PDB file of C-alpha atoms in Angstrom:
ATOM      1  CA  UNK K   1      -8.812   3.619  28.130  1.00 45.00           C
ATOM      2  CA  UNK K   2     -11.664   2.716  25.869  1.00 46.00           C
ATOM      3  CA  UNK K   3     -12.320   4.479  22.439  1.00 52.00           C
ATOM      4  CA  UNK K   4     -16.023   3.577  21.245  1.00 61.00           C
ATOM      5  CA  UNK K   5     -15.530   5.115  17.959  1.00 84.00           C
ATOM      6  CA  UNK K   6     -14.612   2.797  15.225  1.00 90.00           C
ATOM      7  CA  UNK K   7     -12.694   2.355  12.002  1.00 93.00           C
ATOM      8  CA  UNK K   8     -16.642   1.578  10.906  1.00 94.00           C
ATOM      9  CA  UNK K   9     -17.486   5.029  12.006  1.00 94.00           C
ATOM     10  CA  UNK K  10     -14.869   6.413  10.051  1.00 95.00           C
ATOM     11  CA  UNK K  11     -15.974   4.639   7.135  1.00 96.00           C
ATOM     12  CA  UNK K  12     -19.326   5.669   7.755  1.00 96.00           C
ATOM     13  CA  UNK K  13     -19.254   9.166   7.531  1.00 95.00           C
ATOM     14  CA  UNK K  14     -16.462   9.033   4.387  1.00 97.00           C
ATOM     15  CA  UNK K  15     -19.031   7.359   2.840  1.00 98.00           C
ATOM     16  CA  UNK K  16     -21.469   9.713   3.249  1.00 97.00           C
ATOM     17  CA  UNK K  17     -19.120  12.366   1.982  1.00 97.00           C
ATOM     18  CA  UNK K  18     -17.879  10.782  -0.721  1.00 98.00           C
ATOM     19  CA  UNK K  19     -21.529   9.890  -1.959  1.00 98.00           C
ATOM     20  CA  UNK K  20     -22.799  13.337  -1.607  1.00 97.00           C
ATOM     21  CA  UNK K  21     -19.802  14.586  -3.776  1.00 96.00           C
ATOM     22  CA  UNK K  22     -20.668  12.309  -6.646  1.00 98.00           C
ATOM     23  CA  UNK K  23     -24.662  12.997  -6.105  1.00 98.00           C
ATOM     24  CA  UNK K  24     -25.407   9.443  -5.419  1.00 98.00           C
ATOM     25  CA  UNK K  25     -28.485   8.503  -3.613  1.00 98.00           C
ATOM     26  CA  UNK K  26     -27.990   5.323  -1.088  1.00 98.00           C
ATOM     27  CA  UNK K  27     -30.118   3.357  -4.314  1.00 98.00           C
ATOM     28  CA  UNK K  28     -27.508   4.432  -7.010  1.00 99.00           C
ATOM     29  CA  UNK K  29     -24.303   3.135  -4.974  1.00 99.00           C
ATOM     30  CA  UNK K  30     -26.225  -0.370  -3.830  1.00 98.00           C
ATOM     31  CA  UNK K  31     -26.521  -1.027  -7.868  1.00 99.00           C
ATOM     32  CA  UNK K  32     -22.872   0.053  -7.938  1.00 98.00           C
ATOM     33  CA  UNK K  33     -21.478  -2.648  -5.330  1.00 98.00           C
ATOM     34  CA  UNK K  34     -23.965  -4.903  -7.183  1.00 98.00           C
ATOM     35  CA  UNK K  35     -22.062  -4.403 -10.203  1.00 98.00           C
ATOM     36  CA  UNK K  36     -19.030  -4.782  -8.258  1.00 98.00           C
ATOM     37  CA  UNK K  37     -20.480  -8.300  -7.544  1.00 98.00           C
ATOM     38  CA  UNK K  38     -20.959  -7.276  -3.464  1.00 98.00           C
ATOM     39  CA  UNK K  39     -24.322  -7.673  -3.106  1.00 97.00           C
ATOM     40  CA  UNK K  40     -24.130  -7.789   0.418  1.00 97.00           C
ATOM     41  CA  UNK K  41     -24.026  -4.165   0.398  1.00 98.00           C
ATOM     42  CA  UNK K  42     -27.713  -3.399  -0.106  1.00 98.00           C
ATOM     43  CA  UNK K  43     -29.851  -0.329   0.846  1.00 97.00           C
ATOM     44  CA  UNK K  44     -30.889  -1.394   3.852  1.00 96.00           C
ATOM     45  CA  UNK K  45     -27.192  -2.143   4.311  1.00 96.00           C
ATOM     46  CA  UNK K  46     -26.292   1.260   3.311  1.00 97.00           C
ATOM     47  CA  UNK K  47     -28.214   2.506   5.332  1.00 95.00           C
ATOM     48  CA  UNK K  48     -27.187   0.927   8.579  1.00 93.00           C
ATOM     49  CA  UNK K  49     -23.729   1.465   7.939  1.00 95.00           C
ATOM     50  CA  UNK K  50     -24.189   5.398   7.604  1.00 94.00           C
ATOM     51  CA  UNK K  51     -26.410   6.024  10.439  1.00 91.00           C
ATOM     52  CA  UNK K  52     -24.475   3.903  12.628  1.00 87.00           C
ATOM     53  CA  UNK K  53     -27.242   2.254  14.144  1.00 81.00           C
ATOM     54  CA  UNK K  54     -26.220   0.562  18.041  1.00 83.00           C
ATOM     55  CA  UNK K  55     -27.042  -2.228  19.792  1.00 82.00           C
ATOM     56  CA  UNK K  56     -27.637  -1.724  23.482  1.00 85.00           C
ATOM     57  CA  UNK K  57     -24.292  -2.393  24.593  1.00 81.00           C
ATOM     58  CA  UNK K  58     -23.154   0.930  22.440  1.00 78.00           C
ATOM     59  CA  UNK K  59     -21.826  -1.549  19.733  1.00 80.00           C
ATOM     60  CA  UNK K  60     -22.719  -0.825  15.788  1.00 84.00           C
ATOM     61  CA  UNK K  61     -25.354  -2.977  14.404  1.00 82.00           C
ATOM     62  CA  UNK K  62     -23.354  -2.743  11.108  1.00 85.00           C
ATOM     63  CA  UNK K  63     -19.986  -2.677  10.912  1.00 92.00           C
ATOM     64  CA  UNK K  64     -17.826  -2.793   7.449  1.00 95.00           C
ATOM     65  CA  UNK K  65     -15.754  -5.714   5.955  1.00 96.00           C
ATOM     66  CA  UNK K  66     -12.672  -5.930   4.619  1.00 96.00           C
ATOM     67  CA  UNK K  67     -13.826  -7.035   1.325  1.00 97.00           C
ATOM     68  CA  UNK K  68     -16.900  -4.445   1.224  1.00 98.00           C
ATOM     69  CA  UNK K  69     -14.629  -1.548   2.244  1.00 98.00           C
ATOM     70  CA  UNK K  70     -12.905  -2.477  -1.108  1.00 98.00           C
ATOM     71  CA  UNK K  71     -16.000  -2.330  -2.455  1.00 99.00           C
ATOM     72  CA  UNK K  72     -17.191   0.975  -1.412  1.00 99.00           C
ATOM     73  CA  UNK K  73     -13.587   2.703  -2.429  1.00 99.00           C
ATOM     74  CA  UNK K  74     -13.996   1.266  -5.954  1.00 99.00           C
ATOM     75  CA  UNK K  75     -17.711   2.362  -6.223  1.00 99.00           C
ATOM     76  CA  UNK K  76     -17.387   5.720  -5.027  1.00 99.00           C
ATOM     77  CA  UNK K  77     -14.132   6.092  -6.949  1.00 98.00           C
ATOM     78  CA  UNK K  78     -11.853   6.897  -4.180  1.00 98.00           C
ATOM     79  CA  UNK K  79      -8.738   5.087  -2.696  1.00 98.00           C
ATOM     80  CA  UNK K  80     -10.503   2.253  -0.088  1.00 98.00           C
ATOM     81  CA  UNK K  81      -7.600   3.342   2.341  1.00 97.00           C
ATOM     82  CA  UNK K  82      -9.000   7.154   2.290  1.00 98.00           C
ATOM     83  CA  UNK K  83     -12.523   5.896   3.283  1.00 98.00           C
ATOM     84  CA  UNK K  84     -11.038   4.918   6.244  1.00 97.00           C
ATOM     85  CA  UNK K  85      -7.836   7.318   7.153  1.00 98.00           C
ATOM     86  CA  UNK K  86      -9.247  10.595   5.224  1.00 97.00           C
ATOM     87  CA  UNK K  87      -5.913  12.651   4.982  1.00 96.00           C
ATOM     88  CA  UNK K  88      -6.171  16.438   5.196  1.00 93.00           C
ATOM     89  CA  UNK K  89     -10.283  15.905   6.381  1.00 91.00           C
ATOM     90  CA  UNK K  90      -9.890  14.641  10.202  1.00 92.00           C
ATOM     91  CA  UNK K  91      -7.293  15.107  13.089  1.00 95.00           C
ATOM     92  CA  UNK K  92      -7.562  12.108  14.551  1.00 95.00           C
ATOM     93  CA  UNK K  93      -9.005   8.356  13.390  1.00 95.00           C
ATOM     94  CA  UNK K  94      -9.626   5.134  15.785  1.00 94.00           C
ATOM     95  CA  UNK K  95      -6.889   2.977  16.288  1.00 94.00           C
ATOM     96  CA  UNK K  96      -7.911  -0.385  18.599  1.00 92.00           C
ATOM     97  CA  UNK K  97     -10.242  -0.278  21.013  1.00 89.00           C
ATOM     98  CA  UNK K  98      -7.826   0.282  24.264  1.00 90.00           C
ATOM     99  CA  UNK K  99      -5.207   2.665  22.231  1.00 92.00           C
ATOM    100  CA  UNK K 100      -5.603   6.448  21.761  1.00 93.00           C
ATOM    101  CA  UNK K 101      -7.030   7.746  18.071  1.00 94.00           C
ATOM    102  CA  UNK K 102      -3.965   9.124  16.675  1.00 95.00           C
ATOM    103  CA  UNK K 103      -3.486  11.399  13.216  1.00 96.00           C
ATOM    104  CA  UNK K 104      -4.626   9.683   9.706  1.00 97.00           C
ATOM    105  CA  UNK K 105      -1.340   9.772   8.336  1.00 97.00           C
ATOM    106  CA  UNK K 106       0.367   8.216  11.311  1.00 97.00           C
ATOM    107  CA  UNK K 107      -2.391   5.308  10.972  1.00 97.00           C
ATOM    108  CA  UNK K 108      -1.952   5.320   7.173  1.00 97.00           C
ATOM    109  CA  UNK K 109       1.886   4.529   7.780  1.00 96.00           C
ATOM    110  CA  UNK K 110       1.166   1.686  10.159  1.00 97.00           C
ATOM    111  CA  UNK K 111      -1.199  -0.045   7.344  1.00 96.00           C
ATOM    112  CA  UNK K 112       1.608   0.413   4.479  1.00 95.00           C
ATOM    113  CA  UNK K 113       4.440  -0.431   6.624  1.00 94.00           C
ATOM    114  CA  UNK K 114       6.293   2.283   6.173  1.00 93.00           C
ATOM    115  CA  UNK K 115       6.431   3.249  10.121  1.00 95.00           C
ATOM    116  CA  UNK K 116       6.273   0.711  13.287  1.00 95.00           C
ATOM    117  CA  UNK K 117       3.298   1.162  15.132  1.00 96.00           C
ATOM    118  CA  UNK K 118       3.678   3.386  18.363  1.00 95.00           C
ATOM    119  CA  UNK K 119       0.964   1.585  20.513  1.00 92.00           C
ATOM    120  CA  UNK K 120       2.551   2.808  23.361  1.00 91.00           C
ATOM    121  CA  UNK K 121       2.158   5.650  26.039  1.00 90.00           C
ATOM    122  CA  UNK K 122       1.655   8.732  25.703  1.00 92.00           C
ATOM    123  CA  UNK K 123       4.875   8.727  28.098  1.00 91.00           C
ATOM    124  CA  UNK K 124       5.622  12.963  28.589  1.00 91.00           C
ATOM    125  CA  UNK K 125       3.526  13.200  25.490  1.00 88.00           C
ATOM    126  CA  UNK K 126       5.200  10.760  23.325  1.00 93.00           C
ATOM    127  CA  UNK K 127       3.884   7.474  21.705  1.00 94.00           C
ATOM    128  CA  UNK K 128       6.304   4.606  21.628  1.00 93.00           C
ATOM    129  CA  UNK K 129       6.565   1.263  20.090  1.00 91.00           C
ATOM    130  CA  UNK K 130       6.126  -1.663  22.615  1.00 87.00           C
ATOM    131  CA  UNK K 131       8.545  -4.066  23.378  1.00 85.00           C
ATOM    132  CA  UNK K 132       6.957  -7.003  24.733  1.00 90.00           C
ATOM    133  CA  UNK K 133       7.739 -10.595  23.948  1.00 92.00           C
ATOM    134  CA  UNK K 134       5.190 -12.760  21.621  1.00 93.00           C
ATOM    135  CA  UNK K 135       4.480 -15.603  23.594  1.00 90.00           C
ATOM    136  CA  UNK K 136       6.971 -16.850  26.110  1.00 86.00           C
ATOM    137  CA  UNK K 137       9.507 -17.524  23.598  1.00 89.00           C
ATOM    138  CA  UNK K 138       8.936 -15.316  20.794  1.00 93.00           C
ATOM    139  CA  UNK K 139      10.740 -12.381  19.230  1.00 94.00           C
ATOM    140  CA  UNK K 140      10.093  -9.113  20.379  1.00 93.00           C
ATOM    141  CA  UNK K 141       6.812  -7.388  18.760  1.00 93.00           C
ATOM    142  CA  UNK K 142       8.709  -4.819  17.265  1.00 92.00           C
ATOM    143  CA  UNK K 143      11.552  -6.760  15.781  1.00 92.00           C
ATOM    144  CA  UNK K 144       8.370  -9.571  14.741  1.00 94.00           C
ATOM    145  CA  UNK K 145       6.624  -6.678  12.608  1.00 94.00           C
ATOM    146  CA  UNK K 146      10.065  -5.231  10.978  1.00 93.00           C
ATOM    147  CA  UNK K 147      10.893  -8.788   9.432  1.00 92.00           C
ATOM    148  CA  UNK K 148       6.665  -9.244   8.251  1.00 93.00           C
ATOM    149  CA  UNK K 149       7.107  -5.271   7.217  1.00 94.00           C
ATOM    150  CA  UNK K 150      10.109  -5.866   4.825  1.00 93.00           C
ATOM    151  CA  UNK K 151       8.327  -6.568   1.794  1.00 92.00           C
ATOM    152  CA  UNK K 152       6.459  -2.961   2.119  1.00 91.00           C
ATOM    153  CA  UNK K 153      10.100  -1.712   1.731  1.00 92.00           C
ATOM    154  CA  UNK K 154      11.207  -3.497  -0.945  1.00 95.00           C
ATOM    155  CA  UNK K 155       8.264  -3.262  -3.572  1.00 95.00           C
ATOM    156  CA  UNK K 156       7.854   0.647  -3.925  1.00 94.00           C
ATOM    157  CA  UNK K 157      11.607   0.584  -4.185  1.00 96.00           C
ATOM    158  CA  UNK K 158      11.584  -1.804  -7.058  1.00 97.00           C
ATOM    159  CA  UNK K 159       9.283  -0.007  -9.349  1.00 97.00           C
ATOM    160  CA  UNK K 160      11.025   3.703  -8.356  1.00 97.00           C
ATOM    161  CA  UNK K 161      14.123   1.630  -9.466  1.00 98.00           C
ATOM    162  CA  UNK K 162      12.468  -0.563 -12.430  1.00 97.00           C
ATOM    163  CA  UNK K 163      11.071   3.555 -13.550  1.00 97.00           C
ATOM    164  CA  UNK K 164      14.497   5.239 -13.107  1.00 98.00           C
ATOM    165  CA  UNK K 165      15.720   2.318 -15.735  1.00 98.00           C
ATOM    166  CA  UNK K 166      13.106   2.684 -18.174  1.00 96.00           C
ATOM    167  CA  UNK K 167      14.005   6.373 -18.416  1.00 97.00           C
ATOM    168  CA  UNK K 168      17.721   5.919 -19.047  1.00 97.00           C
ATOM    169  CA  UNK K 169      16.908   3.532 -21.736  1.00 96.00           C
ATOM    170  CA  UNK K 170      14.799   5.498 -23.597  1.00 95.00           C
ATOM    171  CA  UNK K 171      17.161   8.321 -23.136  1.00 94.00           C
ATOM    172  CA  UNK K 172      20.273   5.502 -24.391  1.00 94.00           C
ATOM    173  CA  UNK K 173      17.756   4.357 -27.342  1.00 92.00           C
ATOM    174  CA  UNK K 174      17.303   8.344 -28.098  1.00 91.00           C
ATOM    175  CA  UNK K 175      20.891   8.920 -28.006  1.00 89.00           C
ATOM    176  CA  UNK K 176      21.920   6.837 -30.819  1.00 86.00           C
ATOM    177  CA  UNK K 177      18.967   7.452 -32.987  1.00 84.00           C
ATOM    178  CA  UNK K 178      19.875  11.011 -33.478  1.00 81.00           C
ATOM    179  CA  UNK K 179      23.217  10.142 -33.750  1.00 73.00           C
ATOM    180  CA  UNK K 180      24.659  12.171 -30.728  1.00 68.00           C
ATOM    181  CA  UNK K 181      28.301  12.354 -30.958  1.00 82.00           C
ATOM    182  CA  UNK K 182      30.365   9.535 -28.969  1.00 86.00           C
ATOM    183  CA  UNK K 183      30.620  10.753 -25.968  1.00 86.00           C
ATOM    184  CA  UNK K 184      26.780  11.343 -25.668  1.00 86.00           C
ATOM    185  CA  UNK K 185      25.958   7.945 -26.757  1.00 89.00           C
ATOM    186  CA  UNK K 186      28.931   6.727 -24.340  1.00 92.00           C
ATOM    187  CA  UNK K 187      27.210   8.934 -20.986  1.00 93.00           C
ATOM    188  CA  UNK K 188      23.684   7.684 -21.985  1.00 94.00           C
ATOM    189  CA  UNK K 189      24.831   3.907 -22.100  1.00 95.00           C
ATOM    190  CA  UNK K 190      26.718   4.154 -19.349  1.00 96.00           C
ATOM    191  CA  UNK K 191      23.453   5.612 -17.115  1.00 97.00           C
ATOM    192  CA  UNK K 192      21.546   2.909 -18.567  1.00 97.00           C
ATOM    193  CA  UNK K 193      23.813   0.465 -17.330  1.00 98.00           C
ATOM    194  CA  UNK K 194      24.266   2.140 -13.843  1.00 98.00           C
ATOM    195  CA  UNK K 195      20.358   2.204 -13.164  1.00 98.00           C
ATOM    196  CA  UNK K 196      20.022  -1.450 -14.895  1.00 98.00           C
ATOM    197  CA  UNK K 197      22.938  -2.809 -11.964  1.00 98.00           C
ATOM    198  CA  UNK K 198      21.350  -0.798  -9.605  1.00 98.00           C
ATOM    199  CA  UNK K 199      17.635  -2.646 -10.064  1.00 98.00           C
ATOM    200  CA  UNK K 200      19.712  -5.685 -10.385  1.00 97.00           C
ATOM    201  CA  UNK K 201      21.064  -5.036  -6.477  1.00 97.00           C
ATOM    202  CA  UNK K 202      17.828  -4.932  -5.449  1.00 97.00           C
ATOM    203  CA  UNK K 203      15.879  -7.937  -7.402  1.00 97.00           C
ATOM    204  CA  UNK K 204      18.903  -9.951  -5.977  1.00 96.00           C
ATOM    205  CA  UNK K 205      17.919  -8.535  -2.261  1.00 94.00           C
ATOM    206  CA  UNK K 206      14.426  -9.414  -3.007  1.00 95.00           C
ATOM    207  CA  UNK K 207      15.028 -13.382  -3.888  1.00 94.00           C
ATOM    208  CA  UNK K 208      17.053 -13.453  -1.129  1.00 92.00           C
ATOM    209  CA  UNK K 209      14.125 -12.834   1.173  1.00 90.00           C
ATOM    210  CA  UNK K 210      11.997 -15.368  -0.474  1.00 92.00           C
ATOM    211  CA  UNK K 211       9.950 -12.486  -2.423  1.00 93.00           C
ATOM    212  CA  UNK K 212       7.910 -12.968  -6.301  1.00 92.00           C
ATOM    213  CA  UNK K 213      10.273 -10.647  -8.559  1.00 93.00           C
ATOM    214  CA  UNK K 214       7.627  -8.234 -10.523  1.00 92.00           C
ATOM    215  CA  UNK K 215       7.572  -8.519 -14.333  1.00 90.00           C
ATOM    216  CA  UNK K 216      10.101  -7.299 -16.396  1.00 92.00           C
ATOM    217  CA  UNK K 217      10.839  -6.250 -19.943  1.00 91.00           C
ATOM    218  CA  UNK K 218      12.924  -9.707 -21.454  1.00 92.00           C
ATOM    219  CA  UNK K 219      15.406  -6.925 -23.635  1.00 93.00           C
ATOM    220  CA  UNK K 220      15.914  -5.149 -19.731  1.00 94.00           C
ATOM    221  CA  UNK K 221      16.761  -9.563 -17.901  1.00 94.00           C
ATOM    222  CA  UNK K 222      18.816  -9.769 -21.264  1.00 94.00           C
ATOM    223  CA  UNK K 223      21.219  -7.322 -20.550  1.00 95.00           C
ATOM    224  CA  UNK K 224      21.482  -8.220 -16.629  1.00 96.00           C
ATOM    225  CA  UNK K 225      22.135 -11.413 -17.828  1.00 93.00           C
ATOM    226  CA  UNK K 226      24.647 -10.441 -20.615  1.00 93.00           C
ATOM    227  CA  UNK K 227      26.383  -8.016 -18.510  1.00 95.00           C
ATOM    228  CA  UNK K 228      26.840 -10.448 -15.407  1.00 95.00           C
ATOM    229  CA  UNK K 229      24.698  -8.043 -12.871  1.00 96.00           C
ATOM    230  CA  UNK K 230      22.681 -11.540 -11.249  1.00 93.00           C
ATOM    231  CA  UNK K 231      24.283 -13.621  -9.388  1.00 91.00           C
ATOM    232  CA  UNK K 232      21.149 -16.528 -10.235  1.00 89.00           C
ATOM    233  CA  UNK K 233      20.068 -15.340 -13.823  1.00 84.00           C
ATOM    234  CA  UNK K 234      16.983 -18.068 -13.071  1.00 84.00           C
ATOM    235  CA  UNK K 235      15.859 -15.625  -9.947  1.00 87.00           C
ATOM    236  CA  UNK K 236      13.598 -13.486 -12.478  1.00 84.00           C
ATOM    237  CA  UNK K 237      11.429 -14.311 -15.439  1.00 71.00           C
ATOM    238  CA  UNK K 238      11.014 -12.057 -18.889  1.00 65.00           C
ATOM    239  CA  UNK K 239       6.915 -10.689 -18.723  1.00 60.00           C
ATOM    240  CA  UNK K 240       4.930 -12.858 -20.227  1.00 47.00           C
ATOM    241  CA  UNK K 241       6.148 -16.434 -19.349  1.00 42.00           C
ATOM    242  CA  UNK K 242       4.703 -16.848 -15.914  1.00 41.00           C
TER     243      UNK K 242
END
């Protein structure tokens, strides 16, 4: 099968949309990428992209960059991602050329890493993730993207976990400056402490898969380090010394 619509298509008309929301004419947003510093994105430019002008073979005469599609999410204030998988807006968005559209969100997944692409079928309606070899030698595809997906994992779970310890602090710190009686002091520490190990767990996990450790607080690496919760104290930096 062959799709002829585009991710540029997409783009296109989200563009379009997103413009008319804000009342922009095509002149107003080219001095907005300008300011962005992506001049490539003129009005003639504009222009192209939203009428989707073809070349004989069916092909777009202008189709949208990385770096522009950036661009065009920060000038039209919208997430860049949305210009190009609008949740809630469209059933269906391009995938690659000889693949089936499939739903935004399923698409949106694939690009954050939180899902394995299902390239495969439809087999009795169902999409599947292939299984083929890379190269002659190489790991399967779908174990290949799991390890080079990891990080996507790992991130989002480090600042719900780096959150859920700022919280407990401030509720430890709160505790003793109104002077709760022992025990509340004692429950409130004793969160902290849980939430503080727990975010510990997981920078270890993190340096252990060759990852940069995100900023932290240097009271919060104090009291990891001071309560024995890294195996490596050197594995993380206090913000503001790299």
């Amino acid at each position: 099968m062959h799709n002829h619509q585009t991710a540029s298509d997409t783009i296109a008309e989200q563009v379009r949309r997103h413009r008319t929301r804000l009342g922009m004419s095509r002149e107003q947003l080219a001095a907005e990428c300008e300011r962005l510093g992506a001049t490539g994105l003129t009005y003639a430019a504009l222009v192209s992209i939203e009428t989707g002008r073809r070349k004989p073979d069916g092909s777009r005469r202008r189709e949208v960059t990385a770096d522009e599609l950036l661009a065009l999410g920060l000038a039209l204030a919208v997430p860049p991602l949305l210009l190009m998988l609008p949740l809630g807006s469209e059933q269906t968005v391009p995938t690659v050329p000889n693949r089936d559209p499939r739903a935004p969100y399923t698409v949106w997944r694939w690009w954050t890493g939180e899902q394995t692409p299902t390239l495969g079928g439809p087999l009795d309606g169902r999409y599947f993730a292939e299984s083929q070899a890379i190269g002659e030698d190489g790991p399967k595809w779908s174990a290949a993207w799991a390890t080079a997906a990891y990080p996507a994992s790992l991130y989002p779970e480090f600042e719900r976990r780096r959150e859920a310890v700022h919280k407990a602090y401030l509720r430890s710190e709160a505790a003793d400056k109104r002077k709760a009686d022992q025990k509340g002091r004692t429950d409130a520490w004793t969160d902290y402490t849980q939430r503080l190990e727990e975010l510990a767990y997981h920078i270890e996990d993190m340096a252990r898969v060759g990852l940069r450790i995100p900023e932290l607080r240097p009271d919060l690496i104090e009291d990891m380090q001071g309560l024995g919760m890294l195996t490596d104290p050197a594995i993380i930096e206090p913000k503001g010394t790299e």
